[in-house]
Amino acid sequence: MSQFPIFTTDTAPADSKSALQRSQRAFGFVPNLLGVLAGAPAALHAYLALRQSFSSGTLTEVERQVVLLSVSREHACEYCMAAHSAIATSAGMPAEVLDALRRGESLPDARLETLRQTTQALVARRGWLPPEELERFLASGYTSAQLLEVVTGIAQKTLSNYTNHLAQTPVDPQFESFAWSREQFAHTK
């Protein structure tokens, strides 16, 4: 048996059941990530709180997905790359933007490219952003408050990416058409 079982609404610890039931109602299924996180109610609730906080910010849904995909790619998280590719598509992200994000290439939209580069730099440099990169971010029309929103998105994805690495979380059937592999990451890094 795996050290990280995937819990269901029936098998989850009591403190995780209601969160999984809400996810079941919201998505029509319990994503495997949430099933894994349910094994540690504190981790599940932290992830859901970060997700809610990040979603309530001022970045658009497409911008949020740029952040989440950029972090997931930087961490080479196969599960989150697939899941957020599906979510980004549902959010109306242009195919050429999604394809570039998945390949780790420059985005065709200059403002989104700045967001991608800033997010990637924050992850790679563990939060240390050179002054010229901060100025470029602000000059592109983003605010310092939005930069803190990016940090919130990074926290959300770091929690899920690391969980998926440890648990080797299988991609849900709903996301399989967006499968992505670490080998793709290695070829373009």
PDB file of C-alpha atoms in Angstrom:
ATOM      1  CA  MET A   1       0.000   0.000   0.000  1.00  0.00           C
ATOM      2  CA  SER A   2       1.193   3.513  -0.791  1.00  0.00           C
ATOM      3  CA  GLN A   3       2.443   5.650   2.047  1.00  0.00           C
ATOM      4  CA  PHE A   4       0.065   8.306   0.659  1.00  0.00           C
ATOM      5  CA  PRO A   5      -3.387   6.829   0.080  1.00  0.00           C
ATOM      6  CA  ILE A   6      -5.946   8.724  -1.958  1.00  0.00           C
ATOM      7  CA  PHE A   7      -8.907   9.232   0.351  1.00  0.00           C
ATOM      8  CA  THR A   8     -12.525   9.512  -0.758  1.00  0.00           C
ATOM      9  CA  THR A   9     -15.471  11.214   0.881  1.00  0.00           C
ATOM     10  CA  ASP A  10     -16.177   7.855   2.561  1.00  0.00           C
ATOM     11  CA  THR A  11     -12.656   6.967   3.709  1.00  0.00           C
ATOM     12  CA  ALA A  12     -11.224  10.385   4.633  1.00  0.00           C
ATOM     13  CA  PRO A  13     -10.406  11.337   8.210  1.00  0.00           C
ATOM     14  CA  ALA A  14     -13.343  13.081   9.886  1.00  0.00           C
ATOM     15  CA  ASP A  15     -11.677  16.515   9.711  1.00  0.00           C
ATOM     16  CA  SER A  16     -11.300  16.193   5.929  1.00  0.00           C
ATOM     17  CA  LYS A  17     -14.705  14.772   4.971  1.00  0.00           C
ATOM     18  CA  SER A  18     -16.646  18.027   4.602  1.00  0.00           C
ATOM     19  CA  ALA A  19     -13.920  19.603   2.426  1.00  0.00           C
ATOM     20  CA  LEU A  20     -13.902  16.580   0.132  1.00  0.00           C
ATOM     21  CA  GLN A  21     -17.708  16.625  -0.030  1.00  0.00           C
ATOM     22  CA  ARG A  22     -17.600  20.306  -1.083  1.00  0.00           C
ATOM     23  CA  SER A  23     -15.017  19.451  -3.736  1.00  0.00           C
ATOM     24  CA  GLN A  24     -17.182  16.580  -4.981  1.00  0.00           C
ATOM     25  CA  ARG A  25     -20.117  18.984  -5.379  1.00  0.00           C
ATOM     26  CA  ALA A  26     -17.997  21.718  -6.984  1.00  0.00           C
ATOM     27  CA  PHE A  27     -16.052  19.578  -9.471  1.00  0.00           C
ATOM     28  CA  GLY A  28     -18.252  16.520  -9.838  1.00  0.00           C
ATOM     29  CA  PHE A  29     -15.360  14.409  -8.526  1.00  0.00           C
ATOM     30  CA  VAL A  30     -12.674  14.594  -5.843  1.00  0.00           C
ATOM     31  CA  PRO A  31      -9.358  15.397  -7.531  1.00  0.00           C
ATOM     32  CA  ASN A  32      -6.645  12.938  -6.525  1.00  0.00           C
ATOM     33  CA  LEU A  33      -4.537  15.765  -5.085  1.00  0.00           C
ATOM     34  CA  LEU A  34      -7.275  16.615  -2.609  1.00  0.00           C
ATOM     35  CA  GLY A  35      -7.716  12.931  -1.828  1.00  0.00           C
ATOM     36  CA  VAL A  36      -4.036  12.702  -0.933  1.00  0.00           C
ATOM     37  CA  LEU A  37      -4.069  15.935   1.087  1.00  0.00           C
ATOM     38  CA  ALA A  38      -7.096  14.657   3.019  1.00  0.00           C
ATOM     39  CA  GLY A  39      -4.742  12.300   4.875  1.00  0.00           C
ATOM     40  CA  ALA A  40      -3.458  15.380   6.714  1.00  0.00           C
ATOM     41  CA  PRO A  41      -6.474  17.620   7.382  1.00  0.00           C
ATOM     42  CA  ALA A  42      -4.172  20.545   8.223  1.00  0.00           C
ATOM     43  CA  ALA A  43      -2.513  20.256   4.793  1.00  0.00           C
ATOM     44  CA  LEU A  44      -5.868  19.943   3.003  1.00  0.00           C
ATOM     45  CA  HIS A  45      -7.324  22.971   4.762  1.00  0.00           C
ATOM     46  CA  ALA A  46      -4.146  24.999   4.190  1.00  0.00           C
ATOM     47  CA  TYR A  47      -4.220  24.206   0.470  1.00  0.00           C
ATOM     48  CA  LEU A  48      -7.912  25.076   0.156  1.00  0.00           C
ATOM     49  CA  ALA A  49      -7.427  28.332   2.085  1.00  0.00           C
ATOM     50  CA  LEU A  50      -4.515  29.335  -0.146  1.00  0.00           C
ATOM     51  CA  ARG A  51      -6.522  28.437  -3.251  1.00  0.00           C
ATOM     52  CA  GLN A  52      -9.473  30.530  -2.056  1.00  0.00           C
ATOM     53  CA  SER A  53      -7.245  33.468  -1.132  1.00  0.00           C
ATOM     54  CA  PHE A  54      -5.426  33.388  -4.462  1.00  0.00           C
ATOM     55  CA  SER A  55      -8.730  33.129  -6.361  1.00  0.00           C
ATOM     56  CA  SER A  56     -10.151  36.178  -4.590  1.00  0.00           C
ATOM     57  CA  GLY A  57      -7.348  38.508  -5.667  1.00  0.00           C
ATOM     58  CA  THR A  58      -7.239  41.003  -8.510  1.00  0.00           C
ATOM     59  CA  LEU A  59      -5.390  38.891 -11.081  1.00  0.00           C
ATOM     60  CA  THR A  60      -7.649  37.543 -13.817  1.00  0.00           C
ATOM     61  CA  GLU A  61      -8.304  33.806 -14.018  1.00  0.00           C
ATOM     62  CA  VAL A  62      -5.953  33.528 -17.011  1.00  0.00           C
ATOM     63  CA  GLU A  63      -3.243  35.430 -15.109  1.00  0.00           C
ATOM     64  CA  ARG A  64      -3.705  33.140 -12.096  1.00  0.00           C
ATOM     65  CA  GLN A  65      -3.294  30.116 -14.344  1.00  0.00           C
ATOM     66  CA  VAL A  66      -0.101  31.628 -15.795  1.00  0.00           C
ATOM     67  CA  VAL A  67       1.245  31.813 -12.235  1.00  0.00           C
ATOM     68  CA  LEU A  68       0.116  28.297 -11.281  1.00  0.00           C
ATOM     69  CA  LEU A  69       1.410  26.714 -14.481  1.00  0.00           C
ATOM     70  CA  SER A  70       4.713  28.600 -14.240  1.00  0.00           C
ATOM     71  CA  VAL A  71       5.284  27.330 -10.697  1.00  0.00           C
ATOM     72  CA  SER A  72       4.221  23.793 -11.595  1.00  0.00           C
ATOM     73  CA  ARG A  73       6.546  23.751 -14.599  1.00  0.00           C
ATOM     74  CA  GLU A  74       9.442  25.111 -12.575  1.00  0.00           C
ATOM     75  CA  HIS A  75       8.831  22.295 -10.058  1.00  0.00           C
ATOM     76  CA  ALA A  76       8.261  19.743 -12.872  1.00  0.00           C
ATOM     77  CA  CYS A  77       4.935  18.648 -11.349  1.00  0.00           C
ATOM     78  CA  GLU A  78       3.237  16.328 -13.817  1.00  0.00           C
ATOM     79  CA  TYR A  79      -0.079  16.250 -11.934  1.00  0.00           C
ATOM     80  CA  CYS A  80      -0.452  20.035 -11.647  1.00  0.00           C
ATOM     81  CA  MET A  81       0.686  20.680 -15.207  1.00  0.00           C
ATOM     82  CA  ALA A  82      -2.120  18.415 -16.448  1.00  0.00           C
ATOM     83  CA  ALA A  83      -4.755  19.718 -14.032  1.00  0.00           C
ATOM     84  CA  HIS A  84      -3.996  23.397 -14.582  1.00  0.00           C
ATOM     85  CA  SER A  85      -3.743  22.961 -18.338  1.00  0.00           C
ATOM     86  CA  ALA A  86      -7.343  21.712 -18.233  1.00  0.00           C
ATOM     87  CA  ILE A  87      -8.403  24.535 -15.904  1.00  0.00           C
ATOM     88  CA  ALA A  88      -6.621  27.158 -18.038  1.00  0.00           C
ATOM     89  CA  THR A  89      -8.393  25.883 -21.140  1.00  0.00           C
ATOM     90  CA  SER A  90     -11.745  26.139 -19.335  1.00  0.00           C
ATOM     91  CA  ALA A  91     -10.816  29.678 -18.267  1.00  0.00           C
ATOM     92  CA  GLY A  92     -10.345  30.702 -21.892  1.00  0.00           C
ATOM     93  CA  MET A  93      -6.554  30.827 -22.007  1.00  0.00           C
ATOM     94  CA  PRO A  94      -5.507  31.050 -25.664  1.00  0.00           C
ATOM     95  CA  ALA A  95      -4.015  27.787 -26.930  1.00  0.00           C
ATOM     96  CA  GLU A  96      -0.780  29.468 -28.005  1.00  0.00           C
ATOM     97  CA  VAL A  97      -0.267  30.834 -24.465  1.00  0.00           C
ATOM     98  CA  LEU A  98      -0.941  27.437 -22.877  1.00  0.00           C
ATOM     99  CA  ASP A  99       1.341  25.653 -25.338  1.00  0.00           C
ATOM    100  CA  ALA A 100       4.171  28.089 -24.632  1.00  0.00           C
ATOM    101  CA  LEU A 101       3.708  27.703 -20.867  1.00  0.00           C
ATOM    102  CA  ARG A 102       3.837  23.923 -21.147  1.00  0.00           C
ATOM    103  CA  ARG A 103       7.034  24.144 -23.230  1.00  0.00           C
ATOM    104  CA  GLY A 104       8.616  26.793 -20.986  1.00  0.00           C
ATOM    105  CA  GLU A 105       8.873  29.277 -23.831  1.00  0.00           C
ATOM    106  CA  SER A 106       8.150  32.992 -24.047  1.00  0.00           C
ATOM    107  CA  LEU A 107       4.484  33.884 -24.172  1.00  0.00           C
ATOM    108  CA  PRO A 108       3.095  35.788 -27.165  1.00  0.00           C
ATOM    109  CA  ASP A 109       1.431  38.332 -24.839  1.00  0.00           C
ATOM    110  CA  ALA A 110       4.065  40.708 -23.393  1.00  0.00           C
ATOM    111  CA  ARG A 111       2.235  41.371 -20.115  1.00  0.00           C
ATOM    112  CA  LEU A 112       1.616  37.676 -19.468  1.00  0.00           C
ATOM    113  CA  GLU A 113       5.242  36.967 -20.374  1.00  0.00           C
ATOM    114  CA  THR A 114       6.348  39.427 -17.690  1.00  0.00           C
ATOM    115  CA  LEU A 115       4.082  37.633 -15.209  1.00  0.00           C
ATOM    116  CA  ARG A 116       5.565  34.262 -16.236  1.00  0.00           C
ATOM    117  CA  GLN A 117       9.153  35.498 -15.953  1.00  0.00           C
ATOM    118  CA  THR A 118       8.543  37.137 -12.587  1.00  0.00           C
ATOM    119  CA  THR A 119       6.867  34.030 -11.190  1.00  0.00           C
ATOM    120  CA  GLN A 120       9.639  31.793 -12.473  1.00  0.00           C
ATOM    121  CA  ALA A 121      12.299  34.120 -11.055  1.00  0.00           C
ATOM    122  CA  LEU A 122      10.638  34.196  -7.642  1.00  0.00           C
ATOM    123  CA  VAL A 123      10.535  30.392  -7.509  1.00  0.00           C
ATOM    124  CA  ALA A 124      14.066  29.891  -8.836  1.00  0.00           C
ATOM    125  CA  ARG A 125      15.527  32.600  -6.572  1.00  0.00           C
ATOM    126  CA  ARG A 126      13.437  31.661  -3.523  1.00  0.00           C
ATOM    127  CA  GLY A 127      11.738  35.025  -3.358  1.00  0.00           C
ATOM    128  CA  TRP A 128      14.741  37.217  -4.076  1.00  0.00           C
ATOM    129  CA  LEU A 129      13.719  39.391  -7.010  1.00  0.00           C
ATOM    130  CA  PRO A 130      16.373  41.693  -8.481  1.00  0.00           C
ATOM    131  CA  PRO A 131      15.318  45.373  -8.541  1.00  0.00           C
ATOM    132  CA  GLU A 132      15.282  45.502 -12.354  1.00  0.00           C
ATOM    133  CA  GLU A 133      12.854  42.570 -12.484  1.00  0.00           C
ATOM    134  CA  LEU A 134      10.599  44.230  -9.921  1.00  0.00           C
ATOM    135  CA  GLU A 135      10.655  47.423 -12.008  1.00  0.00           C
ATOM    136  CA  ARG A 136       9.801  45.472 -15.181  1.00  0.00           C
ATOM    137  CA  PHE A 137       6.871  43.806 -13.378  1.00  0.00           C
ATOM    138  CA  LEU A 138       5.519  47.158 -12.171  1.00  0.00           C
ATOM    139  CA  ALA A 139       6.144  48.860 -15.533  1.00  0.00           C
ATOM    140  CA  SER A 140       4.006  46.223 -17.244  1.00  0.00           C
ATOM    141  CA  GLY A 141       0.973  47.469 -15.307  1.00  0.00           C
ATOM    142  CA  TYR A 142       0.990  45.109 -12.339  1.00  0.00           C
ATOM    143  CA  THR A 143       1.027  46.437  -8.779  1.00  0.00           C
ATOM    144  CA  SER A 144       3.043  45.558  -5.705  1.00  0.00           C
ATOM    145  CA  ALA A 145      -0.170  44.104  -4.213  1.00  0.00           C
ATOM    146  CA  GLN A 146      -0.463  41.821  -7.230  1.00  0.00           C
ATOM    147  CA  LEU A 147       3.124  40.702  -6.698  1.00  0.00           C
ATOM    148  CA  LEU A 148       2.059  39.538  -3.239  1.00  0.00           C
ATOM    149  CA  GLU A 149      -0.839  37.706  -4.898  1.00  0.00           C
ATOM    150  CA  VAL A 150       1.762  35.949  -7.066  1.00  0.00           C
ATOM    151  CA  VAL A 151       3.567  34.912  -3.876  1.00  0.00           C
ATOM    152  CA  THR A 152       0.267  33.481  -2.603  1.00  0.00           C
ATOM    153  CA  GLY A 153      -0.104  31.469  -5.816  1.00  0.00           C
ATOM    154  CA  ILE A 154       3.463  30.226  -5.434  1.00  0.00           C
ATOM    155  CA  ALA A 155       2.682  29.083  -1.884  1.00  0.00           C
ATOM    156  CA  GLN A 156      -0.446  27.262  -3.083  1.00  0.00           C
ATOM    157  CA  LYS A 157       1.384  25.470  -5.877  1.00  0.00           C
ATOM    158  CA  THR A 158       4.466  24.671  -3.813  1.00  0.00           C
ATOM    159  CA  LEU A 159       2.239  22.846  -1.319  1.00  0.00           C
ATOM    160  CA  SER A 160       0.507  20.862  -4.055  1.00  0.00           C
ATOM    161  CA  ASN A 161       3.611  20.280  -6.205  1.00  0.00           C
ATOM    162  CA  TYR A 162       5.625  18.905  -3.289  1.00  0.00           C
ATOM    163  CA  THR A 163       2.681  16.745  -2.187  1.00  0.00           C
ATOM    164  CA  ASN A 164       2.370  15.322  -5.682  1.00  0.00           C
ATOM    165  CA  HIS A 165       6.088  14.588  -5.852  1.00  0.00           C
ATOM    166  CA  LEU A 166       6.000  12.713  -2.540  1.00  0.00           C
ATOM    167  CA  ALA A 167       2.768  10.840  -3.256  1.00  0.00           C
ATOM    168  CA  GLN A 168       3.340  10.334  -6.981  1.00  0.00           C
ATOM    169  CA  THR A 169      -0.284  11.383  -7.361  1.00  0.00           C
ATOM    170  CA  PRO A 170      -1.862   9.822 -10.445  1.00  0.00           C
ATOM    171  CA  VAL A 171      -3.442  12.236 -12.923  1.00  0.00           C
ATOM    172  CA  ASP A 172      -7.233  12.109 -12.796  1.00  0.00           C
ATOM    173  CA  PRO A 173      -9.010  10.821 -15.924  1.00  0.00           C
ATOM    174  CA  GLN A 174     -10.538  14.304 -16.312  1.00  0.00           C
ATOM    175  CA  PHE A 175      -7.053  15.743 -16.879  1.00  0.00           C
ATOM    176  CA  GLU A 176      -5.395  12.924 -18.852  1.00  0.00           C
ATOM    177  CA  SER A 177      -5.796  14.642 -22.215  1.00  0.00           C
ATOM    178  CA  PHE A 178      -3.446  17.333 -20.851  1.00  0.00           C
ATOM    179  CA  ALA A 179      -0.784  14.907 -19.600  1.00  0.00           C
ATOM    180  CA  TRP A 180       2.695  16.407 -19.287  1.00  0.00           C
ATOM    181  CA  SER A 181       5.923  14.697 -18.304  1.00  0.00           C
ATOM    182  CA  ARG A 182       9.118  15.659 -16.561  1.00  0.00           C
ATOM    183  CA  GLU A 183      10.955  14.584 -19.713  1.00  0.00           C
ATOM    184  CA  GLN A 184       9.310  17.509 -21.501  1.00  0.00           C
ATOM    185  CA  PHE A 185      10.660  19.717 -18.730  1.00  0.00           C
ATOM    186  CA  ALA A 186      14.186  18.331 -19.054  1.00  0.00           C
ATOM    187  CA  HIS A 187      14.303  18.918 -22.814  1.00  0.00           C
ATOM    188  CA  THR A 188      13.424  22.587 -22.598  1.00  0.00           C
ATOM    189  CA  LYS A 189      14.919  23.650 -19.261  1.00  0.00           C
TER     190      LYS A 189
END
